[in-house]
GROMACS .gro file of N, CA and C in nm:
model
  462
    1MET      N    1   3.249   6.896  -1.814
    1MET     CA    2   3.250   6.966  -1.916
    1MET      C    3   3.187   6.996  -2.041
    2LYS      N    4   3.153   7.023  -2.091
    2LYS     CA    5   3.101   7.037  -2.249
    2LYS      C    6   3.192   6.986  -2.389
    3ILE      N    7   3.125   6.996  -2.514
    3ILE     CA    8   3.197   6.935  -2.568
    3ILE      C    9   3.072   6.977  -2.761
    4ILE      N   10   3.138   7.021  -2.819
    4ILE     CA   11   3.143   7.079  -2.940
    4ILE      C   12   3.141   6.994  -3.064
    5THR      N   13   3.118   6.990  -3.206
    5THR     CA   14   3.138   6.921  -3.286
    5THR      C   15   3.137   7.060  -3.406
    6ILE      N   16   3.286   7.048  -3.457
    6ILE     CA   17   3.358   7.184  -3.545
    6ILE      C   18   3.371   7.085  -3.673
    7ARG      N   19   3.322   7.172  -3.821
    7ARG     CA   20   3.375   7.141  -3.896
    7ARG      C   21   3.527   7.128  -3.926
    8GLN      N   22   3.592   7.080  -3.980
    8GLN     CA   23   3.735   7.090  -4.025
    8GLN      C   24   3.762   7.223  -4.156
    9PRO      N   25   3.809   7.264  -4.187
    9PRO     CA   26   3.953   7.321  -4.052
    9PRO      C   27   3.935   7.398  -3.923
   10TRP      N   28   3.811   7.394  -3.907
   10TRP     CA   29   3.761   7.506  -3.807
   10TRP      C   30   3.808   7.493  -3.691
   11ALA      N   31   3.785   7.405  -3.663
   11ALA     CA   32   3.809   7.275  -3.579
   11ALA      C   33   3.968   7.286  -3.513
   12TYR      N   34   4.027   7.266  -3.577
   12TYR     CA   35   4.182   7.283  -3.614
   12TYR      C   36   4.232   7.431  -3.524
   13ALA      N   37   4.144   7.523  -3.646
   13ALA     CA   38   4.248   7.690  -3.667
   13ALA      C   39   4.159   7.726  -3.476
   14LEU      N   40   4.063   7.645  -3.424
   14LEU     CA   41   4.010   7.687  -3.261
   14LEU      C   42   4.134   7.597  -3.204
   15ALA      N   43   4.167   7.480  -3.214
   15ALA     CA   44   4.217   7.397  -3.095
   15ALA      C   45   4.403   7.464  -3.120
   16PHE      N   46   4.434   7.554  -3.216
   16PHE     CA   47   4.553   7.585  -3.245
   16PHE      C   48   4.566   7.718  -3.143
   17GLY      N   49   4.454   7.809  -3.125
   17GLY     CA   50   4.450   7.927  -3.066
   17GLY      C   51   4.440   8.032  -3.227
   18TRP      N   52   4.437   7.996  -3.324
   18TRP     CA   53   4.464   8.056  -3.401
   18TRP      C   54   4.300   8.126  -3.458
   19LYS      N   55   4.240   8.067  -3.449
   19LYS     CA   56   4.061   8.134  -3.394
   19LYS      C   57   4.021   8.169  -3.352
   20ASP      N   58   3.991   8.230  -3.314
   20ASP     CA   59   3.949   8.321  -3.128
   20ASP      C   60   3.765   8.290  -3.146
   21VAL      N   61   3.662   8.306  -3.219
   21VAL     CA   62   3.565   8.271  -3.245
   21VAL      C   63   3.476   8.162  -3.325
   22GLU      N   64   3.392   8.104  -3.280
   22GLU     CA   65   3.341   7.990  -3.356
   22GLU      C   66   3.151   8.078  -3.393
   23ASN      N   67   3.138   8.095  -3.518
   23ASN     CA   68   2.998   8.154  -3.572
   23ASN      C   69   2.881   8.031  -3.532
   24ARG      N   70   2.802   8.059  -3.498
   24ARG     CA   71   2.707   7.966  -3.490
   24ARG      C   72   2.526   8.054  -3.487
   25SER      N   73   2.461   7.995  -3.543
   25SER     CA   74   2.341   8.063  -3.565
   25SER      C   75   2.252   8.097  -3.437
   26TRP      N   76   2.299   8.061  -3.333
   26TRP     CA   77   2.197   8.044  -3.162
   26TRP      C   78   2.334   8.082  -3.074
   27ARG      N   79   2.252   8.119  -2.946
   27ARG     CA   80   2.329   8.150  -2.840
   27ARG      C   81   2.338   8.040  -2.780
   28THR      N   82   2.399   8.032  -2.636
   28THR     CA   83   2.425   7.948  -2.533
   28THR      C   84   2.440   8.056  -2.429
   29ASN      N   85   2.373   7.975  -2.316
   29ASN     CA   86   2.453   8.115  -2.173
   29ASN      C   87   2.549   8.017  -2.088
   30TYR      N   88   2.591   7.902  -2.176
   30TYR     CA   89   2.723   7.798  -2.108
   30TYR      C   90   2.811   7.899  -2.101
   31ARG      N   91   2.909   7.909  -2.010
   31ARG     CA   92   3.067   7.936  -2.005
   31ARG      C   93   3.120   7.880  -1.935
   32GLY      N   94   3.257   7.813  -1.996
   32GLY     CA   95   3.348   7.725  -1.956
   32GLY      C   96   3.393   7.636  -2.046
   33PRO      N   97   3.488   7.543  -2.001
   33PRO     CA   98   3.575   7.452  -2.101
   33PRO      C   99   3.447   7.412  -2.166
   34VAL      N  100   3.570   7.411  -2.303
   34VAL     CA  101   3.469   7.312  -2.376
   34VAL      C  102   3.579   7.218  -2.495
   35ALA      N  103   3.532   7.108  -2.447
   35ALA     CA  104   3.625   7.003  -2.578
   35ALA      C  105   3.567   6.994  -2.739
   36LEU      N  106   3.686   7.056  -2.825
   36LEU     CA  107   3.626   7.047  -2.955
   36LEU      C  108   3.664   6.925  -3.031
   37HIS      N  109   3.544   6.919  -3.089
   37HIS     CA  110   3.525   6.799  -3.189
   37HIS      C  111   3.550   6.826  -3.293
   38ALA      N  112   3.643   6.737  -3.414
   38ALA     CA  113   3.672   6.743  -3.531
   38ALA      C  114   3.565   6.654  -3.571
   39GLY      N  115   3.429   6.742  -3.624
   39GLY     CA  116   3.353   6.625  -3.716
   39GLY      C  117   3.421   6.575  -3.826
   40LEU      N  118   3.335   6.470  -3.967
   40LEU     CA  119   3.347   6.368  -4.036
   40LEU      C  120   3.353   6.443  -4.107
   41VAL      N  121   3.354   6.580  -4.137
   41VAL     CA  122   3.325   6.646  -4.277
   41VAL      C  123   3.382   6.765  -4.249
   42VAL      N  124   3.523   6.804  -4.410
   42VAL     CA  125   3.543   6.925  -4.396
   42VAL      C  126   3.435   6.989  -4.469
   43ASP      N  127   3.497   7.153  -4.428
   43ASP     CA  128   3.378   7.260  -4.493
   43ASP      C  129   3.466   7.319  -4.635
   44SER      N  130   3.324   7.226  -4.749
   44SER     CA  131   3.391   7.278  -4.843
   44SER      C  132   3.394   7.406  -4.907
   45GLU      N  133   3.359   7.474  -4.814
   45GLU     CA  134   3.359   7.621  -4.897
   45GLU      C  135   3.474   7.699  -4.774
   46TRP      N  136   3.571   7.622  -4.758
   46TRP     CA  137   3.655   7.691  -4.618
   46TRP      C  138   3.770   7.767  -4.670
   47ALA      N  139   3.804   7.744  -4.771
   47ALA     CA  140   3.915   7.846  -4.890
   47ALA      C  141   3.866   7.978  -4.873
   48SER      N  142   3.756   8.014  -4.946
   48SER     CA  143   3.703   8.102  -4.941
   48SER      C  144   3.674   8.199  -4.790
   49LEU      N  145   3.642   8.115  -4.739
   49LEU     CA  146   3.593   8.181  -4.585
   49LEU      C  147   3.722   8.220  -4.554
   50TYR      N  148   3.853   8.148  -4.522
   50TYR     CA  149   3.976   8.161  -4.443
   50TYR      C  150   3.971   8.334  -4.449
   51PRO      N  151   4.039   8.369  -4.348
   51PRO     CA  152   4.086   8.489  -4.337
   51PRO      C  153   4.233   8.468  -4.404
   52ASP      N  154   4.260   8.571  -4.456
   52ASP     CA  155   4.406   8.561  -4.531
   52ASP      C  156   4.518   8.616  -4.431
   53SER      N  157   4.457   8.646  -4.372
   53SER     CA  158   4.594   8.724  -4.245
   53SER      C  159   4.572   8.576  -4.118
   54ALA      N  160   4.567   8.456  -4.127
   54ALA     CA  161   4.512   8.386  -4.034
   54ALA      C  162   4.633   8.259  -4.097
   55PRO      N  163   4.712   8.223  -3.987
   55PRO     CA  164   4.826   8.065  -4.044
   55PRO      C  165   4.699   7.972  -4.103
   56ARG      N  166   4.724   7.902  -4.191
   56ARG     CA  167   4.655   7.808  -4.238
   56ARG      C  168   4.715   7.657  -4.205
   57PRO      N  169   4.595   7.543  -4.164
   57PRO     CA  170   4.659   7.445  -4.167
   57PRO      C  171   4.730   7.387  -4.310
   58PRO      N  172   4.838   7.307  -4.253
   58PRO     CA  173   4.926   7.271  -4.407
   58PRO      C  174   4.862   7.176  -4.500
   59TYR      N  175   4.755   7.071  -4.413
   59TYR     CA  176   4.657   6.989  -4.543
   59TYR      C  177   4.572   6.964  -4.527
   60VAL      N  178   4.470   7.070  -4.540
   60VAL     CA  179   4.348   7.018  -4.498
   60VAL      C  180   4.293   6.874  -4.511
   61GLU      N  181   4.348   6.811  -4.611
   61GLU     CA  182   4.282   6.665  -4.633
   61GLU      C  183   4.322   6.561  -4.542
   62ALA      N  184   4.449   6.602  -4.479
   62ALA     CA  185   4.488   6.501  -4.366
   62ALA      C  186   4.456   6.545  -4.218
   63LEU      N  187   4.380   6.630  -4.211
   63LEU     CA  188   4.319   6.709  -4.117
   63LEU      C  189   4.245   6.579  -4.038
   64HIS      N  190   4.247   6.542  -3.875
   64HIS     CA  191   4.187   6.439  -3.820
   64HIS      C  192   4.048   6.472  -3.830
   65LEU      N  193   3.968   6.383  -3.831
   65LEU     CA  194   3.829   6.370  -3.867
   65LEU      C  195   3.727   6.260  -3.721
   66GLY      N  196   3.630   6.310  -3.681
   66GLY     CA  197   3.593   6.171  -3.609
   66GLY      C  198   3.628   6.194  -3.446
   67VAL      N  199   3.713   6.290  -3.400
   67VAL     CA  200   3.811   6.291  -3.251
   67VAL      C  201   3.798   6.439  -3.183
   68ILE      N  202   3.834   6.420  -3.089
   68ILE     CA  203   3.842   6.547  -2.973
   68ILE      C  204   3.937   6.597  -3.040
   69ILE      N  205   4.007   6.722  -3.054
   69ILE     CA  206   4.131   6.727  -3.105
   69ILE      C  207   4.221   6.862  -3.009
   70GLY      N  208   4.088   6.932  -2.919
   70GLY     CA  209   4.142   7.023  -2.805
   70GLY      C  210   4.033   7.070  -2.732
   71ILE      N  211   4.081   7.165  -2.643
   71ILE     CA  212   3.985   7.226  -2.507
   71ILE      C  213   4.039   7.311  -2.533
   72ALA      N  214   3.908   7.430  -2.523
   72ALA     CA  215   3.945   7.564  -2.479
   72ALA      C  216   3.835   7.636  -2.399
   73ASP      N  217   3.793   7.763  -2.339
   73ASP     CA  218   3.695   7.842  -2.257
   73ASP      C  219   3.603   7.909  -2.332
   74LEU      N  220   3.481   7.890  -2.347
   74LEU     CA  221   3.407   7.943  -2.372
   74LEU      C  222   3.401   8.091  -2.312
   75VAL      N  223   3.414   8.213  -2.330
   75VAL     CA  224   3.362   8.276  -2.238
   75VAL      C  225   3.281   8.399  -2.245
   76ASP      N  226   3.230   8.369  -2.397
   76ASP     CA  227   3.128   8.507  -2.427
   76ASP      C  228   3.072   8.515  -2.552
   77VAL      N  229   2.947   8.518  -2.580
   77VAL     CA  230   2.846   8.456  -2.708
   77VAL      C  231   2.832   8.594  -2.736
   78THR      N  232   2.879   8.681  -2.838
   78THR     CA  233   2.784   8.798  -2.908
   78THR      C  234   2.782   8.821  -3.029
   79ARG      N  235   2.704   8.915  -3.077
   79ARG     CA  236   2.725   8.928  -3.206
   79ARG      C  237   2.782   9.033  -3.293
   80ASP      N  238   2.889   9.099  -3.223
   80ASP     CA  239   2.965   9.209  -3.274
   80ASP      C  240   3.150   9.211  -3.222
   81HIS      N  241   3.170   9.039  -3.217
   81HIS     CA  242   3.315   9.080  -3.201
   81HIS      C  243   3.397   9.103  -3.343
   82PRO      N  244   3.498   9.171  -3.297
   82PRO     CA  245   3.572   9.250  -3.369
   82PRO      C  246   3.645   9.131  -3.458
   83SER      N  247   3.670   9.012  -3.412
   83SER     CA  248   3.730   8.911  -3.475
   83SER      C  249   3.763   8.860  -3.630
   84VAL      N  250   3.836   8.907  -3.722
   84VAL     CA  251   3.848   8.883  -3.875
   84VAL      C  252   3.785   8.712  -3.877
   85TRP      N  253   3.736   8.651  -3.777
   85TRP     CA  254   3.693   8.519  -3.814
   85TRP      C  255   3.548   8.552  -3.770
   86SER      N  256   3.473   8.651  -3.784
   86SER     CA  257   3.331   8.666  -3.693
   86SER      C  258   3.255   8.672  -3.848
   87LEU      N  259   3.137   8.627  -3.872
   87LEU     CA  260   3.066   8.634  -4.013
   87LEU      C  261   2.933   8.714  -3.966
   88PRO      N  262   2.911   8.851  -4.035
   88PRO     CA  263   2.762   8.887  -4.004
   88PRO      C  264   2.635   8.809  -4.026
   89GLY      N  265   2.589   8.824  -3.899
   89GLY     CA  266   2.432   8.758  -3.861
   89GLY      C  267   2.461   8.645  -3.800
   90GLN      N  268   2.567   8.627  -3.751
   90GLN     CA  269   2.591   8.499  -3.658
   90GLN      C  270   2.604   8.531  -3.534
   91PHE      N  271   2.597   8.410  -3.399
   91PHE     CA  272   2.642   8.449  -3.274
   91PHE      C  273   2.790   8.424  -3.294
   92GLN      N  274   2.909   8.493  -3.224
   92GLN     CA  275   3.015   8.438  -3.198
   92GLN      C  276   3.046   8.419  -3.090
   93TRP      N  277   3.110   8.280  -3.036
   93TRP     CA  278   3.130   8.217  -2.926
   93TRP      C  279   3.257   8.223  -2.945
   94VAL      N  280   3.298   8.339  -2.847
   94VAL     CA  281   3.484   8.410  -2.794
   94VAL      C  282   3.487   8.254  -2.708
   95PHE      N  283   3.659   8.181  -2.755
   95PHE     CA  284   3.711   8.164  -2.705
   95PHE      C  285   3.846   8.171  -2.677
   96THR      N  286   3.905   8.152  -2.535
   96THR     CA  287   4.021   8.156  -2.517
   96THR      C  288   4.064   8.034  -2.438
   97ASN      N  289   4.222   8.051  -2.421
   97ASN     CA  290   4.281   7.960  -2.347
   97ASN      C  291   4.232   7.817  -2.439
   98ALA      N  292   4.279   7.821  -2.531
   98ALA     CA  293   4.235   7.698  -2.650
   98ALA      C  294   4.390   7.607  -2.670
   99HIS      N  295   4.372   7.502  -2.614
   99HIS     CA  296   4.517   7.433  -2.636
   99HIS      C  297   4.496   7.294  -2.768
  100PHE      N  298   4.567   7.259  -2.861
  100PHE     CA  299   4.555   7.099  -2.913
  100PHE      C  300   4.621   6.998  -2.804
  101ILE      N  301   4.537   6.870  -2.795
  101ILE     CA  302   4.563   6.776  -2.738
  101ILE      C  303   4.548   6.645  -2.831
  102GLU      N  304   4.631   6.549  -2.796
  102GLU     CA  305   4.672   6.449  -2.864
  102GLU      C  306   4.526   6.399  -2.905
  103PRO      N  307   4.452   6.346  -3.046
  103PRO     CA  308   4.308   6.310  -3.084
  103PRO      C  309   4.253   6.180  -3.026
  104VAL      N  310   4.140   6.213  -2.961
  104VAL     CA  311   4.081   6.119  -2.888
  104VAL      C  312   3.951   6.078  -2.972
  105PRO      N  313   3.917   5.939  -3.010
  105PRO     CA  314   3.796   5.900  -3.067
  105PRO      C  315   3.703   5.960  -3.034
  106TYR      N  316   3.562   5.997  -3.040
  106TYR     CA  317   3.467   6.038  -3.014
  106TYR      C  318   3.358   6.064  -3.131
  107VAL      N  319   3.229   6.050  -3.112
  107VAL     CA  320   3.125   6.043  -3.217
  107VAL      C  321   3.051   6.155  -3.170
  108GLY      N  322   3.020   6.225  -3.318
  108GLY     CA  323   3.023   6.352  -3.292
  108GLY      C  324   2.849   6.352  -3.301
  109SER      N  325   2.808   6.463  -3.295
  109SER     CA  326   2.634   6.524  -3.280
  109SER      C  327   2.645   6.659  -3.272
  110GLN      N  328   2.495   6.741  -3.328
  110GLN     CA  329   2.500   6.834  -3.321
  110GLN      C  330   2.461   6.906  -3.174
  111GLY      N  331   2.522   7.060  -3.178
  111GLY     CA  332   2.492   7.117  -3.061
  111GLY      C  333   2.532   7.108  -2.969
  112LEU      N  334   2.547   7.198  -2.837
  112LEU     CA  335   2.638   7.182  -2.692
  112LEU      C  336   2.593   7.104  -2.669
  113ARG      N  337   2.705   6.993  -2.583
  113ARG     CA  338   2.655   6.895  -2.524
  113ARG      C  339   2.757   6.851  -2.423
  114ASP      N  340   2.694   6.777  -2.297
  114ASP     CA  341   2.776   6.725  -2.202
  114ASP      C  342   2.856   6.664  -2.247
  115LEU      N  343   2.976   6.622  -2.246
  115LEU     CA  344   3.127   6.535  -2.262
  115LEU      C  345   3.083   6.395  -2.211
  116ASP      N  346   3.070   6.273  -2.247
  116ASP     CA  347   3.003   6.142  -2.164
  116ASP      C  348   3.167   6.111  -2.177
  117THR      N  349   3.230   6.136  -2.045
  117THR     CA  350   3.389   6.104  -2.004
  117THR      C  351   3.376   5.885  -2.025
  118SER      N  352   3.268   5.869  -1.990
  118SER     CA  353   3.273   5.669  -1.997
  118SER      C  354   3.335   5.649  -2.150
  119LEU      N  355   3.305   5.731  -2.205
  119LEU     CA  356   3.365   5.698  -2.376
  119LEU      C  357   3.469   5.699  -2.459
  120LEU      N  358   3.588   5.764  -2.305
  120LEU     CA  359   3.707   5.814  -2.282
  120LEU      C  360   3.822   5.760  -2.239
  121PRO      N  361   3.932   5.708  -2.285
  121PRO     CA  362   4.078   5.652  -2.194
  121PRO      C  363   4.068   5.718  -2.114
  122ALA      N  364   4.092   5.663  -2.002
  122ALA     CA  365   4.127   5.650  -1.863
  122ALA      C  366   4.250   5.802  -1.840
  123VAL      N  367   4.342   5.808  -1.948
  123VAL     CA  368   4.413   5.931  -1.925
  123VAL      C  369   4.321   6.052  -1.995
  124SER      N  370   4.257   6.064  -2.108
  124SER     CA  371   4.180   6.161  -2.160
  124SER      C  372   4.098   6.208  -2.067
  125VAL      N  373   4.020   6.099  -1.982
  125VAL     CA  374   3.933   6.177  -1.804
  125VAL      C  375   3.992   6.266  -1.770
  126THR      N  376   4.115   6.198  -1.720
  126THR     CA  377   4.196   6.311  -1.607
  126THR      C  378   4.256   6.430  -1.667
  127GLN      N  379   4.261   6.443  -1.827
  127GLN     CA  380   4.313   6.554  -1.911
  127GLN      C  381   4.195   6.656  -1.946
  128PHE      N  382   4.080   6.575  -1.932
  128PHE     CA  383   3.993   6.685  -1.915
  128PHE      C  384   3.934   6.718  -1.796
  129ALA      N  385   3.951   6.673  -1.675
  129ALA     CA  386   3.960   6.698  -1.576
  129ALA      C  387   4.042   6.853  -1.535
  130ALA      N  388   4.162   6.763  -1.568
  130ALA     CA  389   4.255   6.915  -1.545
  130ALA      C  390   4.209   7.031  -1.630
  131ALA      N  391   4.159   7.040  -1.713
  131ALA     CA  392   4.157   7.145  -1.847
  131ALA      C  393   4.003   7.188  -1.738
  132ALA      N  394   3.913   7.127  -1.699
  132ALA     CA  395   3.774   7.176  -1.637
  132ALA      C  396   3.879   7.238  -1.473
  133ALA      N  397   3.955   7.209  -1.463
  133ALA     CA  398   3.955   7.261  -1.274
  133ALA      C  399   4.041   7.379  -1.307
  134ALA      N  400   4.171   7.382  -1.428
  134ALA     CA  401   4.254   7.516  -1.467
  134ALA      C  402   4.156   7.631  -1.510
  135TYR      N  403   4.024   7.639  -1.560
  135TYR     CA  404   3.949   7.713  -1.588
  135TYR      C  405   3.832   7.775  -1.476
  136ARG      N  406   3.840   7.675  -1.391
  136ARG     CA  407   3.774   7.730  -1.239
  136ARG      C  408   3.871   7.836  -1.185
  137LEU      N  409   4.006   7.757  -1.178
  137LEU     CA  410   4.109   7.867  -1.104
  137LEU      C  411   4.148   7.963  -1.133
  138ARG      N  412   4.151   7.981  -1.323
  138ARG     CA  413   4.152   8.108  -1.407
  138ARG      C  414   4.008   8.188  -1.346
  139GLN      N  415   3.907   8.155  -1.345
  139GLN     CA  416   3.780   8.213  -1.288
  139GLN      C  417   3.799   8.292  -1.164
  140ALA      N  418   3.845   8.192  -1.088
  140ALA     CA  419   3.852   8.263  -0.922
  140ALA      C  420   3.931   8.379  -0.891
  141ILE      N  421   4.066   8.337  -0.979
  141ILE     CA  422   4.206   8.486  -0.997
  141ILE      C  423   4.114   8.595  -1.045
  142VAL      N  424   4.063   8.564  -1.154
  142VAL     CA  425   3.973   8.682  -1.231
  142VAL      C  426   3.892   8.704  -1.099
  143ARG      N  427   3.828   8.680  -1.043
  143ARG     CA  428   3.710   8.726  -0.993
  143ARG      C  429   3.788   8.798  -0.883
  144SER      N  430   3.864   8.753  -0.797
  144SER     CA  431   3.978   8.797  -0.692
  144SER      C  432   4.058   8.914  -0.750
  145VAL      N  433   4.087   8.918  -0.845
  145VAL     CA  434   4.128   9.057  -0.889
  145VAL      C  435   4.040   9.182  -0.902
  146GLU      N  436   3.947   9.119  -0.977
  146GLU     CA  437   3.823   9.225  -0.994
  146GLU      C  438   3.776   9.285  -0.847
  147GLN      N  439   3.749   9.177  -0.755
  147GLN     CA  440   3.700   9.187  -0.613
  147GLN      C  441   3.811   9.317  -0.511
  148ASN      N  442   3.952   9.312  -0.570
  148ASN     CA  443   4.069   9.383  -0.534
  148ASN      C  444   4.052   9.521  -0.600
  149LYS      N  445   4.019   9.517  -0.741
  149LYS     CA  446   4.020   9.650  -0.808
  149LYS      C  447   3.871   9.769  -0.730
  150LEU      N  448   3.804   9.726  -0.707
  150LEU     CA  449   3.667   9.765  -0.589
  150LEU      C  450   3.713   9.786  -0.466
  151GLY      N  451   3.774   9.729  -0.447
  151GLY     CA  452   3.855   9.797  -0.269
  151GLY      C  453   3.913   9.862  -0.280
  152GLU      N  454   4.020   9.901  -0.416
  152GLU     CA  455   4.110  10.003  -0.417
  152GLU      C  456   4.030  10.178  -0.379
  153PRO      N  457   4.089  10.253  -0.330
  153PRO     CA  458   4.079  10.388  -0.285
  153PRO      C  459   4.091  10.446  -0.453
  154GLN      N  460   4.024  10.536  -0.458
  154GLN     CA  461   4.035  10.623  -0.624
  154GLN      C  462   4.124  10.731  -0.579
   0.00000   0.00000   0.00000
């Protein structure tokens, strides 16, 4: 599994499934489960960038920092996603199946990187392994459905 550090409140919005894309200046070829790490910094411009139509976190000052707060599936990277969260000139990393987890302390870093499970409590390792298995199962179901559609008579 991979992990990415995201400033608050964006990490919170992704973990709760409110935000469906993360804007980055670079692309990745990776697709699969990603642990969402809330960095130690709150984006100072968040209020001016946050879409009016999206749910807002209750108290930005009280959001978790320096912890993994969610898991989501990275399913695409594009430059023209129709999401209200998309920023022009950026790559939109498209996430699905996001869910919030009990915060797990973890040291952040830049970039998309491997999650070092040796730094996690045992219960968290099991949770991340289950998320990775669920992603693989969803992908197998999608492939099976697509193969069945291809075999249907027109």
